[in-house]
Amino acid sequence: MPRSRFLGTGFAVPDRVVTNDELSKLMHTSDEWIRTRTGIQERRWVREGETGADLAFRATGRALDAAGIGPGDLDAIVYATSTPDHFAPGNGVFLQRRLGIGTIPAIDIRTQCSGFVYALSVADAWIRCGQYRRILVVGAEVQSTGMDVTTRGRNTAVIFADGAGAAVLGPSQDERQGILAFDLHSEGAYAEKLWVDSPGSMYHPRVSLQHLAEGRHFLDMDGKEVFRHAVARMPESVRAVLAAVGHSTADLSLLVPHQANLRISEMMQRELGLRDDQVYNNIQRYGNTTAATIPIALDECVRAGRVREGDLIVLTAFGSGFMWGSAAIRW
Ligand SMILES: CC(C)(COP(=O)(O)OP(=O)(O)OC[C@H]1O[C@@H](n2cnc3c(N)ncnc32)[C@H](O)[C@@H]1OP(=O)(O)O)[C@@H](O)C(=O)NCCC(=O)NCCS
């Protein structure tokens, strides 16, 4: 069975920059509070009418260029998002339509912050079993339209943001190169600790004026609980995926963590005993873009030369569900 490897990566964010000072005009918060608690200095939010599929389309164009192939060379799309443009169908088909490609399968993965890692695991399995050869894996989100931008929603509104990252995967010619292993978990006991209650099919109608008045359509988070689990689960998962491929943290060239909160990344780095050059963070500029953080960060690393052939890379994520996981890659 061939391993799957990255053939190209790309990302796109909206051009609208939202600063901490701008948020301070909408709610009781401050640049100082946001920087010290989250590390975020600014983030990108879509303009009216700009969609997740738009961002994904732009990110895909860059990933395809980097891979040196066109949309018509793709065999499948795996699209991770927790914020599809519509309740149904998923965003994979909207992206497929924008790319103008026939009838290839296009599935959505809805595992929130760990979406890109889960999406990679699906694409990897398809490539390894020979079902498809060239797979587009996307992580894209529009969180800003689901934020309560008043003081009531300040614990999420200052964190979450919009963006898209994409990667083209294909079979590796060299069995030592490519995705080596995954470590994936979920724990439904904490499903309501970071969630969007409404719209939901358990309600009739799925969303009501009462839901809207109560703010149940906004992303709701128990920040302390998320923090507590994230700083334990991500290091645990990084160690597990490295152990599965016979390595330790000392062998790690680069850890690309989900950009949840800079404090979470820093605690994880200390816990794992990693040097600064072994961990990449860019939450300062983009905030937490959920399923998009890892592919955005990965593309920045690739283009900046921080990822080189032969490097051992680990991607790790934790978020809503709770769901978490890691991927170990020999680049
Ligand atoms: C959200 C988070 C930054 C809050 O930091 P914290 O130190 O836990 O703060 P608390 O939730 O205890 O809140 C402390 C105070 O700050 C207030 N606060 C919350 N958000 C605020 C904001 N944006 N600006 C100013 N004050 C804020 C709270 O209301 C609370 O006030 P109170 O003491 O008067 O009730 C933190 O819990 C966190 O980072 N959690 C993980 C979030 C995350 O990574 N989510 C993504 C996972 S994928």
Short mmCIF file of C-alpha atoms and ligand atoms in Angstrom, two decimals:
data_model
loop_
_atom_site.label_atom_id
_atom_site.label_comp_id
_atom_site.label_asym_id
_atom_site.label_seq_id
_atom_site.Cartn_x
_atom_site.Cartn_y
_atom_site.Cartn_z
CA MET A 1 0.00 0.00 0.00
CA PRO A 2 1.43 3.40 -0.92
CA ARG A 3 1.60 6.10 1.72
CA SER A 4 -0.03 9.42 0.89
CA ARG A 5 2.04 12.56 0.73
CA PHE A 6 1.46 16.27 0.37
CA LEU A 7 1.79 17.43 -3.24
CA GLY A 8 0.88 21.06 -2.61
CA THR A 9 -0.62 23.40 -0.03
CA GLY A 10 -2.32 26.80 -0.07
CA PHE A 11 -4.42 29.13 2.04
CA ALA A 12 -6.66 32.16 1.80
CA VAL A 13 -8.06 34.57 4.36
CA PRO A 14 -10.48 37.47 3.92
CA ASP A 15 -8.77 40.83 3.31
CA ARG A 16 -10.80 42.46 6.09
CA VAL A 17 -8.56 42.77 9.17
CA VAL A 18 -10.33 43.06 12.53
CA THR A 19 -8.13 44.44 15.30
CA ASN A 20 -8.56 44.02 19.04
CA ASP A 21 -9.23 47.74 19.29
CA GLU A 22 -12.09 47.37 16.81
CA LEU A 23 -13.65 44.64 18.98
CA SER A 24 -13.19 46.84 22.05
CA LYS A 25 -15.63 49.28 20.48
CA LEU A 26 -18.30 46.55 20.21
CA MET A 27 -17.95 44.91 23.64
CA HIS A 28 -16.28 45.29 27.01
CA THR A 29 -12.84 43.93 26.25
CA SER A 30 -9.40 45.34 25.56
CA ASP A 31 -6.38 44.77 23.37
CA GLU A 32 -4.39 43.98 26.52
CA TRP A 33 -6.90 41.35 27.77
CA ILE A 34 -7.09 39.63 24.38
CA ARG A 35 -3.31 39.59 23.85
CA THR A 36 -2.45 38.28 27.29
CA ARG A 37 -5.22 35.64 27.48
CA THR A 38 -5.16 34.42 23.86
CA GLY A 39 -2.10 35.84 22.06
CA ILE A 40 -4.33 37.18 19.30
CA GLN A 41 -3.45 40.60 17.86
CA GLU A 42 -5.80 40.62 14.86
CA ARG A 43 -7.96 38.28 12.85
CA ARG A 44 -9.76 38.19 9.48
CA TRP A 45 -13.52 38.29 9.07
CA VAL A 46 -15.43 37.94 5.80
CA ARG A 47 -17.15 40.87 4.18
CA GLU A 48 -20.90 40.68 3.60
CA GLY A 49 -21.56 38.01 0.95
CA GLU A 50 -18.10 36.41 1.09
CA THR A 51 -18.51 32.69 1.86
CA GLY A 52 -16.55 29.73 3.16
CA ALA A 53 -16.67 28.20 -0.33
CA ASP A 54 -15.12 31.44 -1.71
CA LEU A 55 -12.21 31.17 0.73
CA ALA A 56 -11.84 27.44 0.06
CA PHE A 57 -11.82 28.10 -3.71
CA ARG A 58 -8.97 30.59 -3.35
CA ALA A 59 -6.99 28.31 -1.04
CA THR A 60 -7.53 25.40 -3.44
CA GLY A 61 -6.20 27.41 -6.38
CA ARG A 62 -2.92 27.96 -4.51
CA ALA A 63 -2.66 24.33 -3.43
CA LEU A 64 -3.27 23.11 -6.99
CA ASP A 65 -0.66 25.53 -8.37
CA ALA A 66 1.85 24.32 -5.79
CA ALA A 67 1.08 20.71 -6.75
CA GLY A 68 1.39 21.57 -10.43
CA ILE A 69 -1.98 20.10 -11.34
CA GLY A 70 -5.40 21.43 -12.34
CA PRO A 71 -8.86 20.90 -10.83
CA GLY A 72 -9.60 18.25 -13.47
CA ASP A 73 -6.80 16.07 -12.08
CA LEU A 74 -8.57 15.67 -8.72
CA ASP A 75 -10.29 12.38 -7.89
CA ALA A 76 -12.06 13.44 -4.69
CA ILE A 77 -12.65 16.31 -2.26
CA VAL A 78 -12.65 15.99 1.53
CA TYR A 79 -13.86 19.27 3.02
CA ALA A 80 -13.62 19.90 6.75
CA THR A 81 -15.86 22.61 8.15
CA SER A 82 -18.13 23.20 11.11
CA THR A 83 -19.60 26.26 9.43
CA PRO A 84 -20.98 25.19 6.02
CA ASP A 85 -22.57 27.88 3.87
CA HIS A 86 -25.92 26.06 4.29
CA PHE A 87 -27.45 23.46 6.62
CA ALA A 88 -27.32 21.02 3.68
CA PRO A 89 -25.72 19.97 1.41
CA GLY A 90 -22.16 20.21 2.66
CA ASN A 91 -19.62 22.69 1.32
CA GLY A 92 -17.67 20.05 -0.61
CA VAL A 93 -20.20 20.17 -3.44
CA PHE A 94 -20.25 23.98 -3.54
CA LEU A 95 -16.48 23.95 -3.88
CA GLN A 96 -16.67 21.23 -6.52
CA ARG A 97 -19.12 23.34 -8.53
CA ARG A 98 -16.85 26.40 -8.28
CA LEU A 99 -13.91 24.30 -9.49
CA GLY A 100 -16.00 23.17 -12.45
CA ILE A 101 -15.19 19.50 -12.03
CA GLY A 102 -17.59 16.79 -13.13
CA THR A 103 -18.90 14.20 -10.72
CA ILE A 104 -16.05 13.32 -8.37
CA PRO A 105 -17.07 12.57 -4.77
CA ALA A 106 -17.05 15.56 -2.43
CA ILE A 107 -17.66 14.86 1.25
CA ASP A 108 -17.79 17.07 4.30
CA ILE A 109 -16.13 16.22 7.59
CA ARG A 110 -17.76 17.86 10.60
CA THR A 111 -15.34 17.47 13.43
CA GLN A 112 -14.80 21.17 14.17
CA CYS A 113 -11.30 22.15 15.33
CA SER A 114 -9.89 18.70 14.64
CA GLY A 115 -11.56 18.69 11.20
CA PHE A 116 -8.41 18.90 9.12
CA VAL A 117 -6.71 16.00 10.93
CA TYR A 118 -9.82 13.83 10.54
CA ALA A 119 -10.18 14.87 6.88
CA LEU A 120 -6.56 13.90 6.24
CA SER A 121 -7.20 10.48 7.78
CA VAL A 122 -10.07 9.86 5.34
CA ALA A 123 -8.07 11.02 2.32
CA ASP A 124 -5.08 8.97 3.47
CA ALA A 125 -7.20 5.82 3.78
CA TRP A 126 -8.63 6.32 0.27
CA ILE A 127 -5.17 6.76 -1.20
CA ARG A 128 -3.65 3.84 0.67
CA CYS A 129 -6.37 1.43 -0.42
CA GLY A 130 -6.06 2.65 -4.01
CA GLN A 131 -9.58 4.03 -4.30
CA TYR A 132 -8.45 7.53 -5.35
CA ARG A 133 -5.09 9.02 -6.30
CA ARG A 134 -5.33 12.81 -6.09
CA ILE A 135 -7.39 14.15 -3.22
CA LEU A 136 -8.08 17.73 -2.26
CA VAL A 137 -8.30 18.16 1.53
CA VAL A 138 -9.75 21.45 2.74
CA GLY A 139 -10.23 23.06 6.14
CA ALA A 140 -12.35 26.20 5.84
CA GLU A 141 -14.50 28.21 8.21
CA VAL A 142 -16.59 31.33 8.49
CA GLN A 143 -17.03 31.81 12.23
CA SER A 144 -17.60 35.57 12.26
CA THR A 145 -21.23 35.34 11.10
CA GLY A 146 -22.00 33.12 14.13
CA MET A 147 -20.40 35.34 16.77
CA ASP A 148 -22.24 37.31 19.41
CA VAL A 149 -20.28 40.55 19.07
CA THR A 150 -21.64 42.01 22.30
CA THR A 151 -20.20 41.66 25.81
CA ARG A 152 -22.33 38.52 26.27
CA GLY A 153 -20.29 36.73 23.58
CA ARG A 154 -16.86 38.19 24.32
CA ASN A 155 -15.21 34.95 25.39
CA THR A 156 -15.67 33.52 21.88
CA ALA A 157 -15.98 36.63 19.67
CA VAL A 158 -12.39 37.66 20.37
CA ILE A 159 -11.02 34.19 19.56
CA PHE A 160 -12.75 32.76 16.50
CA ALA A 161 -12.21 33.93 12.94
CA ASP A 162 -12.44 33.10 9.24
CA GLY A 163 -10.06 31.45 6.79
CA ALA A 164 -9.32 28.45 4.60
CA GLY A 165 -6.42 26.10 3.97
CA ALA A 166 -6.07 23.35 1.40
CA ALA A 167 -3.74 20.50 0.57
CA VAL A 168 -3.48 18.15 -2.39
CA LEU A 169 -2.57 14.60 -1.43
CA GLY A 170 -1.31 11.83 -3.68
CA PRO A 171 0.44 8.46 -3.43
CA SER A 172 4.10 8.55 -2.43
CA GLN A 173 6.68 6.79 -4.60
CA ASP A 174 8.93 6.31 -1.59
CA GLU A 175 7.45 4.17 1.19
CA ARG A 176 9.42 6.07 3.86
CA GLN A 177 7.82 9.36 2.85
CA GLY A 178 4.30 10.61 3.54
CA ILE A 179 1.71 10.31 6.26
CA LEU A 180 2.95 7.72 8.76
CA ALA A 181 0.19 7.43 11.37
CA PHE A 182 -2.86 8.97 12.99
CA ASP A 183 -4.07 9.15 16.57
CA LEU A 184 -7.78 10.07 16.73
CA HIS A 185 -10.19 10.42 19.65
CA SER A 186 -13.53 11.84 20.74
CA GLU A 187 -15.34 12.18 24.05
CA GLY A 188 -19.03 13.00 23.71
CA ALA A 189 -19.40 13.52 27.46
CA TYR A 190 -18.28 17.10 26.76
CA ALA A 191 -20.39 17.76 23.65
CA GLU A 192 -22.03 20.88 25.06
CA LYS A 193 -18.81 22.48 26.32
CA LEU A 194 -18.15 24.03 22.92
CA TRP A 195 -21.14 23.93 20.62
CA VAL A 196 -23.83 25.62 18.57
CA ASP A 197 -27.23 24.48 19.85
CA SER A 198 -29.49 25.82 17.11
CA PRO A 199 -30.54 25.34 14.34
CA GLY A 200 -31.01 21.66 15.08
CA SER A 201 -33.35 19.02 13.69
CA MET A 202 -34.45 18.14 17.23
CA TYR A 203 -36.31 21.46 17.25
CA HIS A 204 -39.45 22.13 15.27
CA PRO A 205 -38.93 24.63 13.72
CA ARG A 206 -35.19 24.14 13.69
CA VAL A 207 -34.55 27.68 14.74
CA SER A 208 -37.08 29.95 16.45
CA LEU A 209 -37.31 33.57 17.51
CA GLN A 210 -36.87 32.31 21.07
CA HIS A 211 -33.58 30.59 20.12
CA LEU A 212 -32.39 33.80 18.52
CA ALA A 213 -33.41 35.90 21.54
CA GLU A 214 -31.57 33.50 23.84
CA GLY A 215 -28.50 33.48 21.59
CA ARG A 216 -28.60 29.73 21.10
CA HIS A 217 -27.48 30.11 17.48
CA PHE A 218 -24.13 31.53 18.65
CA LEU A 219 -21.05 29.46 19.33
CA ASP A 220 -21.08 28.78 23.06
CA MET A 221 -17.97 27.78 24.99
CA ASP A 222 -16.97 26.87 28.50
CA GLY A 223 -13.49 28.33 28.07
CA LYS A 224 -11.95 26.97 31.25
CA GLU A 225 -13.12 23.42 30.58
CA VAL A 226 -11.90 23.54 26.97
CA PHE A 227 -8.56 24.88 28.14
CA ARG A 228 -8.14 22.19 30.78
CA HIS A 229 -8.76 19.33 28.37
CA ALA A 230 -6.84 20.85 25.44
CA VAL A 231 -3.58 21.22 27.39
CA ALA A 232 -3.79 17.57 28.46
CA ARG A 233 -5.11 15.90 25.30
CA MET A 234 -2.91 17.47 22.65
CA PRO A 235 0.44 16.58 24.28
CA GLU A 236 -0.91 13.09 25.06
CA SER A 237 -1.88 12.66 21.41
CA VAL A 238 1.45 14.00 20.09
CA ARG A 239 3.32 11.50 22.25
CA ALA A 240 1.00 8.67 21.13
CA VAL A 241 1.40 9.33 17.41
CA LEU A 242 5.18 9.65 17.75
CA ALA A 243 5.37 6.43 19.76
CA ALA A 244 3.29 4.68 17.08
CA VAL A 245 6.00 5.44 14.51
CA GLY A 246 8.91 4.69 16.84
CA HIS A 247 9.95 8.27 17.55
CA SER A 248 10.06 10.69 20.45
CA THR A 249 9.69 14.46 20.72
CA ALA A 250 13.46 14.82 20.32
CA ASP A 251 13.13 13.62 16.71
CA LEU A 252 10.41 16.12 15.86
CA SER A 253 11.33 18.72 13.23
CA LEU A 254 8.11 20.69 13.57
CA LEU A 255 4.86 20.56 15.52
CA VAL A 256 1.98 22.40 13.86
CA PRO A 257 -0.71 22.65 16.53
CA HIS A 258 -4.29 23.75 16.04
CA GLN A 259 -4.27 27.47 16.78
CA ALA A 260 -6.80 27.50 19.62
CA ASN A 261 -5.07 29.93 21.92
CA LEU A 262 -1.39 30.87 22.19
CA ARG A 263 -1.39 30.00 25.90
CA ILE A 264 -2.54 26.46 25.07
CA SER A 265 0.26 26.08 22.48
CA GLU A 266 2.84 27.42 24.90
CA MET A 267 1.74 25.10 27.69
CA MET A 268 1.84 22.16 25.29
CA GLN A 269 5.34 23.14 24.14
CA ARG A 270 6.57 23.23 27.74
CA GLU A 271 4.85 19.94 28.56
CA LEU A 272 6.50 18.27 25.56
CA GLY A 273 9.88 19.93 26.21
CA LEU A 274 10.08 21.39 22.68
CA ARG A 275 12.26 24.29 21.55
CA ASP A 276 10.71 27.39 19.97
CA ASP A 277 11.94 26.34 16.51
CA GLN A 278 10.03 23.04 16.86
CA VAL A 279 6.59 24.66 17.21
CA TYR A 280 4.78 26.96 14.78
CA ASN A 281 2.19 29.52 15.85
CA ASN A 282 0.40 32.16 13.82
CA ILE A 283 -2.72 32.74 15.93
CA GLN A 284 -1.40 36.25 16.57
CA ARG A 285 -2.41 37.21 13.02
CA TYR A 286 -5.41 35.02 12.23
CA GLY A 287 -7.14 34.06 15.49
CA ASN A 288 -8.70 30.62 15.78
CA THR A 289 -10.07 29.59 12.38
CA THR A 290 -11.21 26.15 13.62
CA ALA A 291 -10.62 23.50 10.88
CA ALA A 292 -8.53 25.99 8.88
CA THR A 293 -5.79 26.73 11.40
CA ILE A 294 -3.61 23.72 10.64
CA PRO A 295 -3.63 23.92 6.82
CA ILE A 296 -3.06 27.70 6.98
CA ALA A 297 -0.12 27.25 9.35
CA LEU A 298 1.25 24.33 7.36
CA ASP A 299 1.21 26.32 4.12
CA GLU A 300 3.00 29.23 5.79
CA CYS A 301 5.66 26.79 7.03
CA VAL A 302 6.08 25.19 3.60
CA ARG A 303 6.43 28.53 1.84
CA ALA A 304 8.82 29.87 4.48
CA GLY A 305 11.07 26.81 4.10
CA ARG A 306 10.38 25.58 7.63
CA VAL A 307 9.34 22.21 6.24
CA ARG A 308 11.91 20.29 4.23
CA GLU A 309 11.99 16.88 2.61
CA GLY A 310 12.75 14.22 5.22
CA ASP A 311 11.49 16.28 8.17
CA LEU A 312 9.30 14.61 10.79
CA ILE A 313 6.19 16.77 11.21
CA VAL A 314 3.29 16.34 13.62
CA LEU A 315 -0.07 18.06 13.25
CA THR A 316 -2.24 18.08 16.37
CA ALA A 317 -5.69 19.43 17.18
CA PHE A 318 -8.26 19.61 19.94
CA GLY A 319 -11.73 21.10 19.96
CA SER A 320 -15.49 20.84 20.02
CA GLY A 321 -16.88 17.36 20.56
CA PHE A 322 -14.58 17.02 22.40
CA MET A 323 -12.57 15.64 19.51
CA TRP A 324 -8.83 15.58 19.13
CA GLY A 325 -6.06 13.88 17.23
CA SER A 326 -2.67 14.02 15.57
CA ALA A 327 -0.97 13.04 12.34
CA ALA A 328 2.71 12.13 11.97
CA ILE A 329 4.22 12.91 8.57
CA ARG A 330 7.62 12.25 7.01
CA TRP A 331 7.79 15.18 4.57
C1 LIG B 1 -11.65 32.04 26.79
C2 LIG B 1 -10.47 32.24 27.72
C3 LIG B 1 -9.40 33.06 27.00
C4 LIG B 1 -10.92 32.96 28.95
O1 LIG B 1 -9.81 33.12 29.80
P1 LIG B 1 -9.93 32.73 31.35
O2 LIG B 1 -8.70 33.16 31.99
O3 LIG B 1 -10.34 31.31 31.42
O4 LIG B 1 -11.07 33.67 31.77
P2 LIG B 1 -12.44 33.29 32.46
O5 LIG B 1 -13.30 32.54 31.52
O6 LIG B 1 -12.18 32.74 33.83
O7 LIG B 1 -12.96 34.72 32.62
C5 LIG B 1 -12.31 35.67 33.46
C6 LIG B 1 -13.06 36.94 33.33
O8 LIG B 1 -12.78 37.52 32.06
C7 LIG B 1 -14.00 37.85 31.43
N1 LIG B 1 -13.85 37.78 29.98
C8 LIG B 1 -14.11 36.77 29.14
N2 LIG B 1 -13.83 37.13 27.88
C9 LIG B 1 -13.38 38.40 27.95
C10 LIG B 1 -12.94 39.32 26.97
N3 LIG B 1 -12.90 39.02 25.68
N4 LIG B 1 -12.54 40.52 27.40
C11 LIG B 1 -12.53 40.86 28.69
N5 LIG B 1 -12.96 40.03 29.66
C12 LIG B 1 -13.38 38.81 29.28
C13 LIG B 1 -14.99 36.84 31.95
O9 LIG B 1 -16.31 37.33 31.80
C14 LIG B 1 -14.57 36.76 33.40
O10 LIG B 1 -15.11 37.85 34.09
P3 LIG B 1 -15.69 37.63 35.58
O11 LIG B 1 -14.51 37.14 36.38
O12 LIG B 1 -16.14 38.99 35.93
O13 LIG B 1 -16.77 36.62 35.45
C15 LIG B 1 -9.86 30.90 28.17
O14 LIG B 1 -10.77 30.20 28.98
C16 LIG B 1 -9.46 30.03 27.04
O15 LIG B 1 -8.55 30.37 26.31
N6 LIG B 1 -10.11 28.87 26.88
C17 LIG B 1 -9.84 28.00 25.78
C18 LIG B 1 -10.49 28.59 24.61
C19 LIG B 1 -10.09 27.93 23.34
O16 LIG B 1 -8.95 27.70 23.11
N7 LIG B 1 -11.06 27.64 22.54
C20 LIG B 1 -10.86 27.06 21.31
C21 LIG B 1 -10.74 25.60 21.45
S1 LIG B 1 -10.74 24.90 19.90
#
